[in-house]
mmCIF file with all atom_site columns, C-alpha atoms in Angstrom:
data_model
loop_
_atom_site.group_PDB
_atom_site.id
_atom_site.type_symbol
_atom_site.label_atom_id
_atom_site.label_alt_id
_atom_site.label_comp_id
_atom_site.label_asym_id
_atom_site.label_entity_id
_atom_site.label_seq_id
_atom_site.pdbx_PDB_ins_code
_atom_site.Cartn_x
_atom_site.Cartn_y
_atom_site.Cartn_z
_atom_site.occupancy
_atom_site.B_iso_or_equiv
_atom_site.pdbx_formal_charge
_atom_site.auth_seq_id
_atom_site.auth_comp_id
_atom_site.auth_asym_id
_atom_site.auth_atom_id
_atom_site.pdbx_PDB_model_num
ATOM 1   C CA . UNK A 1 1   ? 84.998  104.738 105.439 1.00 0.00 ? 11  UNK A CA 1
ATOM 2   C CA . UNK A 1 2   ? 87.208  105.493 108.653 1.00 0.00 ? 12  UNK A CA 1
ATOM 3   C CA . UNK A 1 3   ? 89.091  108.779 108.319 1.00 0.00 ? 13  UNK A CA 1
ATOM 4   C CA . UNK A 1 4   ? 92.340  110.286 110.243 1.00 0.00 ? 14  UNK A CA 1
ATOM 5   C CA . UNK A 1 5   ? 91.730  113.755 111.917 1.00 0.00 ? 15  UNK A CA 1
ATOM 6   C CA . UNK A 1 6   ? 93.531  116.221 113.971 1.00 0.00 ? 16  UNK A CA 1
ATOM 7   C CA . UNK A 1 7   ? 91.350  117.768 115.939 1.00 0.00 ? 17  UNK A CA 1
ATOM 8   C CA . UNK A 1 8   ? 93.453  120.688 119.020 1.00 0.00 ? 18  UNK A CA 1
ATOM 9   C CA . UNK A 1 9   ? 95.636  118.163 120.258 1.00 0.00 ? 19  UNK A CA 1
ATOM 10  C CA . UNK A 1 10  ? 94.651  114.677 119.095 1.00 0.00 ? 20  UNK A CA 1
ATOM 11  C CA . UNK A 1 11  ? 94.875  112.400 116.788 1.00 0.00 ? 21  UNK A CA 1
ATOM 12  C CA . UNK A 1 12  ? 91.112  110.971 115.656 1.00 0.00 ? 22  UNK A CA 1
ATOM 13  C CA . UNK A 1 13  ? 89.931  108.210 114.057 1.00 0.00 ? 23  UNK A CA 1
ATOM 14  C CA . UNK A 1 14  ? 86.751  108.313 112.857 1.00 0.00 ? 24  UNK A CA 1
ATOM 15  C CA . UNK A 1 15  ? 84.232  105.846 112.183 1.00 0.00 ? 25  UNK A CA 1
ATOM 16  C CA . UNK A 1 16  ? 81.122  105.467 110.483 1.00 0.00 ? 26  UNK A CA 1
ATOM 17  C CA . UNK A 1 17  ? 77.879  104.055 112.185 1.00 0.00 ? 27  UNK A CA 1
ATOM 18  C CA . UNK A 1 18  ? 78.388  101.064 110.167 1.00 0.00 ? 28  UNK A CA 1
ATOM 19  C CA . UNK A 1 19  ? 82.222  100.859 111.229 1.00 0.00 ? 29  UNK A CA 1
ATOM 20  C CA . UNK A 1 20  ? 81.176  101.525 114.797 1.00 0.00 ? 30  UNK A CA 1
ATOM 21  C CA . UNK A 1 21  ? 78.820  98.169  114.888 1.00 0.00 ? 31  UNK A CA 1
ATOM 22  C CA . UNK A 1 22  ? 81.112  96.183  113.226 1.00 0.00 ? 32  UNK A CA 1
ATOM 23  C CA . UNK A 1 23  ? 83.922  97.533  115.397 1.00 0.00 ? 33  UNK A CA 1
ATOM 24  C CA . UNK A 1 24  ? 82.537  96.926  118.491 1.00 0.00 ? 34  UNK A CA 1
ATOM 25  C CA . UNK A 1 25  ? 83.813  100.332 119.156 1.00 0.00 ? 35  UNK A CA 1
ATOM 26  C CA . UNK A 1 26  ? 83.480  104.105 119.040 1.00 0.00 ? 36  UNK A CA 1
ATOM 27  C CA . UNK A 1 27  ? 86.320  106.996 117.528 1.00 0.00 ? 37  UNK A CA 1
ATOM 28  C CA . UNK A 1 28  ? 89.367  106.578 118.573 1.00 0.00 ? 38  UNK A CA 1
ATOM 29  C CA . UNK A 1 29  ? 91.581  109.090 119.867 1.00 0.00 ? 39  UNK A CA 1
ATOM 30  C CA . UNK A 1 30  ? 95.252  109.657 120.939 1.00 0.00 ? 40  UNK A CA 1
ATOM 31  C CA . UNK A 1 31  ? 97.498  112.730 121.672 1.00 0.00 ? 41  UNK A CA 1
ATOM 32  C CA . UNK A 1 32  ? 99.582  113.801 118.655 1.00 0.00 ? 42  UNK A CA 1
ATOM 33  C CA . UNK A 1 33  ? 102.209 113.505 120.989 1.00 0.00 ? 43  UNK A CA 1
ATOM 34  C CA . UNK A 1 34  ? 102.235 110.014 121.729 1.00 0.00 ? 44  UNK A CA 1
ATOM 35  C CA . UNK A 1 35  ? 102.227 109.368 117.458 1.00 0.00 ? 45  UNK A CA 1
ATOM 36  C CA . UNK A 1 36  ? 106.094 107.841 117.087 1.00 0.00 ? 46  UNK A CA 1
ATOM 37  C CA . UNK A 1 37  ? 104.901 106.902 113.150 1.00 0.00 ? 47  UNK A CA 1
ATOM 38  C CA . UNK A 1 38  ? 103.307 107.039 109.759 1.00 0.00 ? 48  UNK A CA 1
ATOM 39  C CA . UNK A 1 39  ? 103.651 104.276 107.501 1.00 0.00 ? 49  UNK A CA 1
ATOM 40  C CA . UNK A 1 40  ? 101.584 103.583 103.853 1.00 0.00 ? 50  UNK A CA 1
ATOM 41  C CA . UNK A 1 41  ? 100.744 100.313 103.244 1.00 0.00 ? 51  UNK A CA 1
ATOM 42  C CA . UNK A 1 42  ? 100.670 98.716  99.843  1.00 0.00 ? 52  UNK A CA 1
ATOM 43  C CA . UNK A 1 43  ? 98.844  96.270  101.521 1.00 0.00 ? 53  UNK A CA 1
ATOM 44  C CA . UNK A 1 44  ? 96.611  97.480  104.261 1.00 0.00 ? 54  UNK A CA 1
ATOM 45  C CA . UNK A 1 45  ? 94.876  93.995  105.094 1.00 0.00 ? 55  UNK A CA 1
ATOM 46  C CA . UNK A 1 46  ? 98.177  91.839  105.402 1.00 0.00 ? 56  UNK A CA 1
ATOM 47  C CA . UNK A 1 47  ? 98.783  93.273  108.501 1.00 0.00 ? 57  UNK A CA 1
ATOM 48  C CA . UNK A 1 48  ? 95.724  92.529  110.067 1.00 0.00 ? 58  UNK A CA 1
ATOM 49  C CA . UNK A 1 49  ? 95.574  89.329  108.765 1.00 0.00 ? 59  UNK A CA 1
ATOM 50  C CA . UNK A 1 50  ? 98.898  87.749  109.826 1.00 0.00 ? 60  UNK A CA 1
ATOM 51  C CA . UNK A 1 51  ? 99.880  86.869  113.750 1.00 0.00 ? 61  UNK A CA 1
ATOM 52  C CA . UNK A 1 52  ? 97.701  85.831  116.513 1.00 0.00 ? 62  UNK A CA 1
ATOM 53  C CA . UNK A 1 53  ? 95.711  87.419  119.053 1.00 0.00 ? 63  UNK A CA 1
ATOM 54  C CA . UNK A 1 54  ? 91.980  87.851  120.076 1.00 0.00 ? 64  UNK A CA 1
ATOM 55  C CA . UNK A 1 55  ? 90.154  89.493  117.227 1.00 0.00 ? 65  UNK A CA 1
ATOM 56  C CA . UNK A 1 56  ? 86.864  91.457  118.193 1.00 0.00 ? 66  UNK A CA 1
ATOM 57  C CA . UNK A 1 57  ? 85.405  92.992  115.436 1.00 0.00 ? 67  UNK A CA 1
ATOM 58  C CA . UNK A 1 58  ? 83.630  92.112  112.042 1.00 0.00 ? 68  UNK A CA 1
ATOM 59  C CA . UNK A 1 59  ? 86.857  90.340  109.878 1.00 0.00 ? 69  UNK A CA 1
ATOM 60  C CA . UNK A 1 60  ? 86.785  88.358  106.367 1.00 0.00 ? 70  UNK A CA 1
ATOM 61  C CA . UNK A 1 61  ? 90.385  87.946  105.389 1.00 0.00 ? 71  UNK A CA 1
ATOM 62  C CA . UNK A 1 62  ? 91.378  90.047  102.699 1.00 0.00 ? 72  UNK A CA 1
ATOM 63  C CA . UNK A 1 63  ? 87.417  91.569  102.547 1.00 0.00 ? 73  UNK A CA 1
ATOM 64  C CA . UNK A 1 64  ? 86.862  93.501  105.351 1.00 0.00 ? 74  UNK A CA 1
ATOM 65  C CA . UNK A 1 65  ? 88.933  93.730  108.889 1.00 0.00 ? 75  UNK A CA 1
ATOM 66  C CA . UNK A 1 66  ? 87.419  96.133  111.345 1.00 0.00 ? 76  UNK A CA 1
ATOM 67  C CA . UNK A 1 67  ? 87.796  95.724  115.023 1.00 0.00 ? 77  UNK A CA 1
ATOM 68  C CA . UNK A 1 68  ? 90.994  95.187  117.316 1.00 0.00 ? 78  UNK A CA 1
ATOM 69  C CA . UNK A 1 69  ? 93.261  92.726  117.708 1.00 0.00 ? 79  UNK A CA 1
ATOM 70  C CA . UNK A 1 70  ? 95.025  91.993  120.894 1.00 0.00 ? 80  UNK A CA 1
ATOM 71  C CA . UNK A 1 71  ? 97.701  89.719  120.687 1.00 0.00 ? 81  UNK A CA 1
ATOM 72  C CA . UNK A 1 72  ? 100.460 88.880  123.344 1.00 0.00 ? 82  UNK A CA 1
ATOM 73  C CA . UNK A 1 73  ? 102.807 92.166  122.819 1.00 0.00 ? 83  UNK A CA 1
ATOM 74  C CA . UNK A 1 74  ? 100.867 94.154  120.777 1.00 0.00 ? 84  UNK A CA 1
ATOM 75  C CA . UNK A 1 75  ? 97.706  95.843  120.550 1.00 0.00 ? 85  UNK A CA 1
ATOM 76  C CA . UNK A 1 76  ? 96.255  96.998  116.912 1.00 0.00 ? 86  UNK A CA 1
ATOM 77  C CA . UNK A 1 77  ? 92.850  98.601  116.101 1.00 0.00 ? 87  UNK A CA 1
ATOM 78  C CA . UNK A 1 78  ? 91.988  98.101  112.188 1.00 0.00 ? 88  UNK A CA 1
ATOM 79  C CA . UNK A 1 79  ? 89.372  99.319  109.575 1.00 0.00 ? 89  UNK A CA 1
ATOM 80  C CA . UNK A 1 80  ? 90.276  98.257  106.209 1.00 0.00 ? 90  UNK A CA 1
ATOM 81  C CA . UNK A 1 81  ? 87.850  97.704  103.577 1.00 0.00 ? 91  UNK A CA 1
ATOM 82  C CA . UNK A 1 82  ? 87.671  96.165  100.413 1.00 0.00 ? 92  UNK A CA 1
ATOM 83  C CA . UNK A 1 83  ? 87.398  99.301  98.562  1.00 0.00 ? 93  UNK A CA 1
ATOM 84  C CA . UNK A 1 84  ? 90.508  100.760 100.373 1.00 0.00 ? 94  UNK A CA 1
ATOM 85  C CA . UNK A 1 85  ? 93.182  97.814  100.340 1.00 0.00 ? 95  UNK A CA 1
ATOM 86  C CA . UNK A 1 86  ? 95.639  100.375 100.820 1.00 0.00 ? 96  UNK A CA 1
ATOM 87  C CA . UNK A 1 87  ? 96.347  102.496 103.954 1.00 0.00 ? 97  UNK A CA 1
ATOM 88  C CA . UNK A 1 88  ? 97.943  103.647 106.861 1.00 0.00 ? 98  UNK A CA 1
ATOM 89  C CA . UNK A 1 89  ? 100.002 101.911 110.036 1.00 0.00 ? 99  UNK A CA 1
ATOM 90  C CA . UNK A 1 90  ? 99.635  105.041 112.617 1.00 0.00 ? 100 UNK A CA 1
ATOM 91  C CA . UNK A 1 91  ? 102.449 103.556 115.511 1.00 0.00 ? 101 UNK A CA 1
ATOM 92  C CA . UNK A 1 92  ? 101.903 105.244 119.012 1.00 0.00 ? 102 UNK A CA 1
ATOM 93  C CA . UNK A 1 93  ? 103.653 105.368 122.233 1.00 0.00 ? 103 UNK A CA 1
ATOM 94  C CA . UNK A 1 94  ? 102.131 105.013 126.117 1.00 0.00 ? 104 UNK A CA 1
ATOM 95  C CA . UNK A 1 95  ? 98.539  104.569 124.786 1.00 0.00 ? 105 UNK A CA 1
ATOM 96  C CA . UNK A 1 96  ? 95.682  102.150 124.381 1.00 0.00 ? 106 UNK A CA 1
ATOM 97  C CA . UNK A 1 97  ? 96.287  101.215 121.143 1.00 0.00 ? 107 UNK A CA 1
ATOM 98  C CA . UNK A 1 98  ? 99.745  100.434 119.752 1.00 0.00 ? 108 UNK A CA 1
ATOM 99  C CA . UNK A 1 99  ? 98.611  100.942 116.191 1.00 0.00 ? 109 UNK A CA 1
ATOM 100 C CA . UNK A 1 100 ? 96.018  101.871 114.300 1.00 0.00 ? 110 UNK A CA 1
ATOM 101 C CA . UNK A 1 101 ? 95.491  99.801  110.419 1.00 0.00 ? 111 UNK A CA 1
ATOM 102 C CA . UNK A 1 102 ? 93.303  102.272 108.477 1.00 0.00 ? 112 UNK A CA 1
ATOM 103 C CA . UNK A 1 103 ? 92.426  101.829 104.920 1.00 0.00 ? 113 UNK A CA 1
ATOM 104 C CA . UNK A 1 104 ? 92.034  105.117 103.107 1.00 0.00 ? 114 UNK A CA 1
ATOM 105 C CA . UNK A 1 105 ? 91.840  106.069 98.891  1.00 0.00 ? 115 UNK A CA 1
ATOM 106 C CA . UNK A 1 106 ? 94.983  108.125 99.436  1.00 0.00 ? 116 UNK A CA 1
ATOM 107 C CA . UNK A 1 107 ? 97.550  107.021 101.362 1.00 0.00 ? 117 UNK A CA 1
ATOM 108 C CA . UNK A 1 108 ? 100.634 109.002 100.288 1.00 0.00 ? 118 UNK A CA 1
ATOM 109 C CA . UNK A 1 109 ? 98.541  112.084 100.629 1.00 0.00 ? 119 UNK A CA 1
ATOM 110 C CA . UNK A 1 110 ? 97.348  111.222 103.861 1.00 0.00 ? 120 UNK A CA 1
ATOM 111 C CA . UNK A 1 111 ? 100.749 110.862 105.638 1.00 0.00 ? 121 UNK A CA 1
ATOM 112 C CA . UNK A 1 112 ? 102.101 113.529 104.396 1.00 0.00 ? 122 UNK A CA 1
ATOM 113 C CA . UNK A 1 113 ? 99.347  116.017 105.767 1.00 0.00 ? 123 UNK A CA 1
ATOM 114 C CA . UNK A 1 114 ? 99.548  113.864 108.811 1.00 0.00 ? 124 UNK A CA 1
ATOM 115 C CA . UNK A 1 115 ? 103.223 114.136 108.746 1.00 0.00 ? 125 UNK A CA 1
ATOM 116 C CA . UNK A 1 116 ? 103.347 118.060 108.396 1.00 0.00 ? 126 UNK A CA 1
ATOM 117 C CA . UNK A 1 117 ? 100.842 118.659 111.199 1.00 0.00 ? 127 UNK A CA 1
ATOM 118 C CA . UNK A 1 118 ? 102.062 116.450 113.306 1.00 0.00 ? 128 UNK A CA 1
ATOM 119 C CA . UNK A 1 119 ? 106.178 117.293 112.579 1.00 0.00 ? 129 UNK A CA 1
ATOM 120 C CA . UNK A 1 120 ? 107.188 113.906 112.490 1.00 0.00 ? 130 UNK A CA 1
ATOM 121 C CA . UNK A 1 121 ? 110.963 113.455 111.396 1.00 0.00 ? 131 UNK A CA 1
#
């Protein structure tokens, strides 16, 4: 399963070997400064699942979602599982990625450590 890490400076996602292959991509990383946002999902597949865009990645709705999505505004990188419906929306400014959709066992927990290291308001 994909897990959130602050390592000096950044902001990492990491994936597993599996995650990686059906990602069609490596960790991620951004600079905690360019986080604008923490939200938990009830839901973490819906948001994945719904609007358009080129998908590249390993998706069955509702299942499994990992990969990006790059749709006309917006640009999302996802790794939900079926095992972790519920999860984070990470928002960023001025990078790569817009957002990141990752499905994690606690949530609530999860943003708030995020949240504290990161002093988000």
């Amino acid at each position: 399963m994909a897990e959130l890490h602050i390592e000096d400076d950044q902001l990492v996602l990491r994936l597993t070997t599996a995650e990686k292959v059906e990602g069609v991509h490596s960790n991620l990383h951004a600079p905690l400064s360019a986080v604008t946002g923490i939200e938990v999902l009830d839901d973490a597949h819906e948001p994945v699942c719904i609007g358009s865009g080129v998908k590249i990645g390993t998706r069955i709705p509702g299942f499994i979602e990992v990969g990006t999505i790059q749709g006309l505004k917006q640009r999302r990188f996802a790794a939900v599982h079926h095992n972790t419906p519920r999860g984070l929306r990470v928002s960023f400014a001025d990078v790569s990625f817009d957002e990141w959709i990752v499905g994690c066992a606690d949530p609530e927990g999860t943003a708030a450590e995020l949240l504290r290291r990161i002093h988000l308001s």
